[in-house]
Amino acid sequence: MTTTANVTTETSPGFSPLQAASRDHLWMHFSRMAPLQERPARVIDHAEGVYLYDDKGQKILDGLSGLFVVQAGHGREELAAAAAEQAKKLAFFPNWGMTTEPVIRLAERLAHEAPGTLNRVFFTSGGGEAVESAWKVAKQYFKLTGKPMKHKVISRMSAYHGTTQGALAITGLPAMKQAFEPLTPGGFRAANTDFYRAPEHGDDPVAFGLWAANRIEEAILQEGPDTVAAVVLEPVQNSGGCFTPPPGYFQRVREICDTYDVLLVSDEVICAFGRHGTTFACEKFGYEPDIITCAKGMSSGYGPIGAMIANERVMAPFLEGKNFFPHGYTFGGHPVSAAISLVNLDIFEREGLNQRVLDNEGALGSTLGKLLDLPIVGDVRGDGYFWGIELVKDKASKQTFDAAEREFLIKQYLPDALMDNGLYCRPDDRVNPVIQVAPPLISGQAEFDEMEQILRKTLEDVSALL
């Protein structure tokens, strides 16, 4: 037993003192806590490049960039130095009516990188706050422009957009919302772009894309165009395992939004900053939104930061008279995180990380595609450095696993087995069972091969058990 002030930690067999402290005091995110009372949590001690090292010394390939975050890789001394330098000069000042130089410089840089007239940058602490801000600004925008009934949001089935009450209402995952009902009213759903499970469209992705986009129009008409403020879509949908946009999909969505005077929000919390080979993924997929939400890769995870970037149309009424946006966060536009992000974007330019992704995305996809020879692998899909591997019980029929099998496969077996075999990635069954892979942008063929080999061994092992 160890005691500090009024806190007592009970040591027990199999737990190091640090693991015991974690068990007794740390409430982890998105984690079942009961098993962690009996089984020690793995502690990641340090990282370098594309590798993590736990406190037992095991070397683990980071196949998820932390959480779609560490674009430039781990252990970047110049990013740590940027944080220290800014902290020494000015560690904190709020972004309320006054501001700081790194925040101004970062806003200017993001505006330069964003398409069209998306010139106005509202900083947040992270991605969920950016989505929350986008919905709030959309509602107020229409109130200020004489359309006060426009307040609803259309998003896609099974999409994830954050955990705050507003962002959760935009999220399309019922199981994630049930514990927190009633949520902010106004969130409605349309079809996603899961082409793997769209047999009625055969092998025609263009027809499927048009069908999926038209479901958004259908939702707007169902709710009434005079009540819908925004459509919120990820360029590549995360939840469900990397649903990519079919050709022409976003162009049709843009047309629909223009027809009914609805703001198009590109939720790029995961997809921005090189994940798909461009600073903002909307550029790659050929559409210009009214608002971009982003976070994660902006600082490569070396400091918490997010942003909502709006175009001049959205900003215009807020520049009139006494109008203002009554919304903000203490740490939104933190000077240390902004300073880190500026240096991170310098690394992107100097090392050509966006182009590196474009040059290597085909190799990553084809390497992971080798797994399709396994009976348990039904589909491998993705774009850039963001890929999903869908697991199936029967490949011919695309039959998925039942609840007990999913529990064993995704919750009990794969997370530990993959880590024990030397790979950190993401088994996920919020929709159908998938493994998500999103390596740091500095990764290349050697890392792709290592991921494929570890995935192959782990999936062969679990197939034998199933």
PDB file of N, CA, C and O in Angstrom, residues 239-281:
ATOM      1  N   SER A 239     -16.352   5.976 -38.715  1.00  0.00           N
ATOM      2  CA  SER A 239     -17.083   4.892 -38.080  1.00  0.00           C
ATOM      3  C   SER A 239     -17.720   3.993 -39.136  1.00  0.00           C
ATOM      4  O   SER A 239     -18.401   4.469 -40.039  1.00  0.00           O
ATOM      5  N   GLY A 240     -17.475   2.692 -39.004  1.00  0.00           N
ATOM      6  CA  GLY A 240     -17.886   1.749 -40.027  1.00  0.00           C
ATOM      7  C   GLY A 240     -16.705   1.257 -40.831  1.00  0.00           C
ATOM      8  O   GLY A 240     -16.803   0.260 -41.542  1.00  0.00           O
ATOM      9  N   GLY A 241     -15.600   1.999 -40.738  1.00  0.00           N
ATOM     10  CA  GLY A 241     -14.389   1.552 -41.392  1.00  0.00           C
ATOM     11  C   GLY A 241     -14.131   2.158 -42.741  1.00  0.00           C
ATOM     12  O   GLY A 241     -14.176   1.475 -43.766  1.00  0.00           O
ATOM     13  N   CYS A 242     -13.885   3.469 -42.792  1.00  0.00           N
ATOM     14  CA  CYS A 242     -13.383   4.135 -43.993  1.00  0.00           C
ATOM     15  C   CYS A 242     -14.318   4.016 -45.190  1.00  0.00           C
ATOM     16  O   CYS A 242     -13.989   3.395 -46.211  1.00  0.00           O
ATOM     17  N   PHE A 243     -15.494   4.615 -45.075  1.00  0.00           N
ATOM     18  CA  PHE A 243     -16.408   4.697 -46.212  1.00  0.00           C
ATOM     19  C   PHE A 243     -15.973   5.875 -47.082  1.00  0.00           C
ATOM     20  O   PHE A 243     -16.121   7.035 -46.701  1.00  0.00           O
ATOM     21  N   THR A 244     -15.433   5.593 -48.244  1.00  0.00           N
ATOM     22  CA  THR A 244     -14.937   6.638 -49.133  1.00  0.00           C
ATOM     23  C   THR A 244     -16.085   7.201 -49.972  1.00  0.00           C
ATOM     24  O   THR A 244     -17.086   6.521 -50.204  1.00  0.00           O
ATOM     25  N   PRO A 245     -15.952   8.428 -50.468  1.00  0.00           N
ATOM     26  CA  PRO A 245     -17.029   9.011 -51.282  1.00  0.00           C
ATOM     27  C   PRO A 245     -16.974   8.502 -52.717  1.00  0.00           C
ATOM     28  O   PRO A 245     -15.916   8.546 -53.353  1.00  0.00           O
ATOM     29  N   PRO A 246     -18.077   8.023 -53.258  1.00  0.00           N
ATOM     30  CA  PRO A 246     -18.091   7.611 -54.661  1.00  0.00           C
ATOM     31  C   PRO A 246     -17.879   8.819 -55.579  1.00  0.00           C
ATOM     32  O   PRO A 246     -18.121   9.975 -55.180  1.00  0.00           O
ATOM     33  N   PRO A 247     -17.447   8.596 -56.803  1.00  0.00           N
ATOM     34  CA  PRO A 247     -17.264   9.707 -57.758  1.00  0.00           C
ATOM     35  C   PRO A 247     -18.548  10.504 -57.911  1.00  0.00           C
ATOM     36  O   PRO A 247     -19.630   9.946 -58.104  1.00  0.00           O
ATOM     37  N   GLY A 248     -18.419  11.818 -57.837  1.00  0.00           N
ATOM     38  CA  GLY A 248     -19.554  12.705 -58.024  1.00  0.00           C
ATOM     39  C   GLY A 248     -20.412  12.934 -56.799  1.00  0.00           C
ATOM     40  O   GLY A 248     -21.301  13.802 -56.814  1.00  0.00           O
ATOM     41  N   TYR A 249     -20.154  12.196 -55.736  1.00  0.00           N
ATOM     42  CA  TYR A 249     -21.006  12.268 -54.544  1.00  0.00           C
ATOM     43  C   TYR A 249     -21.010  13.671 -53.943  1.00  0.00           C
ATOM     44  O   TYR A 249     -22.071  14.286 -53.741  1.00  0.00           O
ATOM     45  N   PHE A 250     -19.843  14.203 -53.644  1.00  0.00           N
ATOM     46  CA  PHE A 250     -19.791  15.502 -52.981  1.00  0.00           C
ATOM     47  C   PHE A 250     -20.214  16.639 -53.899  1.00  0.00           C
ATOM     48  O   PHE A 250     -20.721  17.664 -53.433  1.00  0.00           O
ATOM     49  N   GLN A 251     -19.998  16.481 -55.186  1.00  0.00           N
ATOM     50  CA  GLN A 251     -20.458  17.510 -56.116  1.00  0.00           C
ATOM     51  C   GLN A 251     -21.988  17.607 -56.091  1.00  0.00           C
ATOM     52  O   GLN A 251     -22.561  18.700 -56.113  1.00  0.00           O
ATOM     53  N   ARG A 252     -22.644  16.440 -56.028  1.00  0.00           N
ATOM     54  CA  ARG A 252     -24.105  16.442 -55.929  1.00  0.00           C
ATOM     55  C   ARG A 252     -24.564  16.984 -54.576  1.00  0.00           C
ATOM     56  O   ARG A 252     -25.534  17.750 -54.510  1.00  0.00           O
ATOM     57  N   VAL A 253     -23.860  16.643 -53.504  1.00  0.00           N
ATOM     58  CA  VAL A 253     -24.224  17.175 -52.182  1.00  0.00           C
ATOM     59  C   VAL A 253     -24.093  18.697 -52.162  1.00  0.00           C
ATOM     60  O   VAL A 253     -24.960  19.400 -51.628  1.00  0.00           O
ATOM     61  N   ARG A 254     -23.044  19.209 -52.764  1.00  0.00           N
ATOM     62  CA  ARG A 254     -22.856  20.666 -52.828  1.00  0.00           C
ATOM     63  C   ARG A 254     -24.022  21.311 -53.572  1.00  0.00           C
ATOM     64  O   ARG A 254     -24.536  22.368 -53.164  1.00  0.00           O
ATOM     65  N   GLU A 255     -24.425  20.695 -54.651  1.00  0.00           N
ATOM     66  CA  GLU A 255     -25.553  21.210 -55.437  1.00  0.00           C
ATOM     67  C   GLU A 255     -26.843  21.212 -54.617  1.00  0.00           C
ATOM     68  O   GLU A 255     -27.620  22.177 -54.653  1.00  0.00           O
ATOM     69  N   ILE A 256     -27.058  20.164 -53.861  1.00  0.00           N
ATOM     70  CA  ILE A 256     -28.252  20.069 -53.013  1.00  0.00           C
ATOM     71  C   ILE A 256     -28.238  21.161 -51.949  1.00  0.00           C
ATOM     72  O   ILE A 256     -29.254  21.840 -51.712  1.00  0.00           O
ATOM     73  N   CYS A 257     -27.099  21.346 -51.300  1.00  0.00           N
ATOM     74  CA  CYS A 257     -27.006  22.374 -50.263  1.00  0.00           C
ATOM     75  C   CYS A 257     -27.256  23.768 -50.832  1.00  0.00           C
ATOM     76  O   CYS A 257     -27.932  24.592 -50.208  1.00  0.00           O
ATOM     77  N   ASP A 258     -26.733  24.028 -52.007  1.00  0.00           N
ATOM     78  CA  ASP A 258     -26.954  25.328 -52.641  1.00  0.00           C
ATOM     79  C   ASP A 258     -28.429  25.521 -52.995  1.00  0.00           C
ATOM     80  O   ASP A 258     -28.983  26.619 -52.846  1.00  0.00           O
ATOM     81  N   THR A 259     -29.068  24.466 -53.456  1.00  0.00           N
ATOM     82  CA  THR A 259     -30.475  24.550 -53.861  1.00  0.00           C
ATOM     83  C   THR A 259     -31.371  24.945 -52.687  1.00  0.00           C
ATOM     84  O   THR A 259     -32.296  25.754 -52.840  1.00  0.00           O
ATOM     85  N   TYR A 260     -31.086  24.391 -51.516  1.00  0.00           N
ATOM     86  CA  TYR A 260     -31.970  24.596 -50.368  1.00  0.00           C
ATOM     87  C   TYR A 260     -31.393  25.547 -49.320  1.00  0.00           C
ATOM     88  O   TYR A 260     -31.914  25.641 -48.211  1.00  0.00           O
ATOM     89  N   ASP A 261     -30.336  26.287 -49.674  1.00  0.00           N
ATOM     90  CA  ASP A 261     -29.706  27.247 -48.767  1.00  0.00           C
ATOM     91  C   ASP A 261     -29.337  26.585 -47.440  1.00  0.00           C
ATOM     92  O   ASP A 261     -29.760  27.002 -46.356  1.00  0.00           O
ATOM     93  N   VAL A 262     -28.547  25.537 -47.549  1.00  0.00           N
ATOM     94  CA  VAL A 262     -28.071  24.785 -46.393  1.00  0.00           C
ATOM     95  C   VAL A 262     -26.542  24.833 -46.393  1.00  0.00           C
ATOM     96  O   VAL A 262     -25.912  24.668 -47.440  1.00  0.00           O
ATOM     97  N   LEU A 263     -25.942  25.070 -45.224  1.00  0.00           N
ATOM     98  CA  LEU A 263     -24.484  25.131 -45.134  1.00  0.00           C
ATOM     99  C   LEU A 263     -23.903  23.716 -45.181  1.00  0.00           C
ATOM    100  O   LEU A 263     -24.405  22.798 -44.526  1.00  0.00           O
ATOM    101  N   LEU A 264     -22.843  23.539 -45.939  1.00  0.00           N
ATOM    102  CA  LEU A 264     -22.145  22.262 -46.020  1.00  0.00           C
ATOM    103  C   LEU A 264     -20.912  22.319 -45.117  1.00  0.00           C
ATOM    104  O   LEU A 264     -20.018  23.145 -45.316  1.00  0.00           O
ATOM    105  N   VAL A 265     -20.889  21.433 -44.117  1.00  0.00           N
ATOM    106  CA  VAL A 265     -19.783  21.358 -43.162  1.00  0.00           C
ATOM    107  C   VAL A 265     -18.964  20.114 -43.466  1.00  0.00           C
ATOM    108  O   VAL A 265     -19.482  18.997 -43.454  1.00  0.00           O
ATOM    109  N   SER A 266     -17.691  20.293 -43.745  1.00  0.00           N
ATOM    110  CA  SER A 266     -16.766  19.188 -43.975  1.00  0.00           C
ATOM    111  C   SER A 266     -16.054  18.886 -42.663  1.00  0.00           C
ATOM    112  O   SER A 266     -15.196  19.653 -42.217  1.00  0.00           O
ATOM    113  N   ASP A 267     -16.453  17.783 -42.018  1.00  0.00           N
ATOM    114  CA  ASP A 267     -15.857  17.419 -40.734  1.00  0.00           C
ATOM    115  C   ASP A 267     -14.549  16.677 -40.995  1.00  0.00           C
ATOM    116  O   ASP A 267     -14.535  15.479 -41.273  1.00  0.00           O
ATOM    117  N   GLU A 268     -13.452  17.396 -40.872  1.00  0.00           N
ATOM    118  CA  GLU A 268     -12.134  16.865 -41.210  1.00  0.00           C
ATOM    119  C   GLU A 268     -11.254  16.699 -39.981  1.00  0.00           C
ATOM    120  O   GLU A 268     -10.027  16.822 -40.044  1.00  0.00           O
ATOM    121  N   VAL A 269     -11.887  16.395 -38.848  1.00  0.00           N
ATOM    122  CA  VAL A 269     -11.125  16.191 -37.617  1.00  0.00           C
ATOM    123  C   VAL A 269     -10.081  15.098 -37.815  1.00  0.00           C
ATOM    124  O   VAL A 269      -8.948  15.216 -37.357  1.00  0.00           O
ATOM    125  N   ILE A 270     -10.440  14.030 -38.516  1.00  0.00           N
ATOM    126  CA  ILE A 270      -9.479  12.983 -38.862  1.00  0.00           C
ATOM    127  C   ILE A 270      -8.818  13.257 -40.207  1.00  0.00           C
ATOM    128  O   ILE A 270      -7.610  13.074 -40.373  1.00  0.00           O
ATOM    129  N   CYS A 271      -9.578  13.716 -41.177  1.00  0.00           N
ATOM    130  CA  CYS A 271      -9.131  13.703 -42.577  1.00  0.00           C
ATOM    131  C   CYS A 271      -8.182  14.832 -42.962  1.00  0.00           C
ATOM    132  O   CYS A 271      -7.511  14.739 -43.999  1.00  0.00           O
ATOM    133  N   ALA A 272      -8.134  15.910 -42.189  1.00  0.00           N
ATOM    134  CA  ALA A 272      -7.281  17.042 -42.560  1.00  0.00           C
ATOM    135  C   ALA A 272      -5.813  16.762 -42.236  1.00  0.00           C
ATOM    136  O   ALA A 272      -5.472  15.784 -41.592  1.00  0.00           O
ATOM    137  N   PHE A 273      -4.959  17.657 -42.706  1.00  0.00           N
ATOM    138  CA  PHE A 273      -3.535  17.670 -42.412  1.00  0.00           C
ATOM    139  C   PHE A 273      -2.839  16.387 -42.860  1.00  0.00           C
ATOM    140  O   PHE A 273      -2.186  15.685 -42.095  1.00  0.00           O
ATOM    141  N   GLY A 274      -3.012  16.120 -44.160  1.00  0.00           N
ATOM    142  CA  GLY A 274      -2.208  15.101 -44.805  1.00  0.00           C
ATOM    143  C   GLY A 274      -2.721  13.691 -44.754  1.00  0.00           C
ATOM    144  O   GLY A 274      -2.166  12.821 -45.444  1.00  0.00           O
ATOM    145  N   ARG A 275      -3.756  13.412 -43.989  1.00  0.00           N
ATOM    146  CA  ARG A 275      -4.233  12.025 -43.887  1.00  0.00           C
ATOM    147  C   ARG A 275      -4.611  11.472 -45.259  1.00  0.00           C
ATOM    148  O   ARG A 275      -4.480  10.274 -45.512  1.00  0.00           O
ATOM    149  N   HIS A 276      -5.048  12.371 -46.161  1.00  0.00           N
ATOM    150  CA  HIS A 276      -5.390  11.945 -47.514  1.00  0.00           C
ATOM    151  C   HIS A 276      -4.492  12.600 -48.574  1.00  0.00           C
ATOM    152  O   HIS A 276      -4.811  12.549 -49.763  1.00  0.00           O
ATOM    153  N   GLY A 277      -3.412  13.214 -48.129  1.00  0.00           N
ATOM    154  CA  GLY A 277      -2.445  13.750 -49.076  1.00  0.00           C
ATOM    155  C   GLY A 277      -2.630  15.208 -49.430  1.00  0.00           C
ATOM    156  O   GLY A 277      -1.924  15.735 -50.293  1.00  0.00           O
ATOM    157  N   THR A 278      -3.588  15.877 -48.778  1.00  0.00           N
ATOM    158  CA  THR A 278      -3.780  17.313 -48.952  1.00  0.00           C
ATOM    159  C   THR A 278      -4.009  17.918 -47.562  1.00  0.00           C
ATOM    160  O   THR A 278      -4.375  17.207 -46.624  1.00  0.00           O
ATOM    161  N   THR A 279      -3.796  19.225 -47.443  1.00  0.00           N
ATOM    162  CA  THR A 279      -4.003  19.837 -46.140  1.00  0.00           C
ATOM    163  C   THR A 279      -5.445  19.630 -45.687  1.00  0.00           C
ATOM    164  O   THR A 279      -5.694  19.266 -44.535  1.00  0.00           O
ATOM    165  N   PHE A 280      -6.392  19.870 -46.582  1.00  0.00           N
ATOM    166  CA  PHE A 280      -7.797  19.596 -46.293  1.00  0.00           C
ATOM    167  C   PHE A 280      -8.324  18.613 -47.332  1.00  0.00           C
ATOM    168  O   PHE A 280      -8.142  18.805 -48.537  1.00  0.00           O
ATOM    169  N   ALA A 281      -8.985  17.566 -46.840  1.00  0.00           N
ATOM    170  CA  ALA A 281      -9.393  16.474 -47.728  1.00  0.00           C
ATOM    171  C   ALA A 281     -10.445  16.897 -48.740  1.00  0.00           C
ATOM    172  O   ALA A 281     -10.552  16.286 -49.812  1.00  0.00           O
TER     173      ALA A 281
END
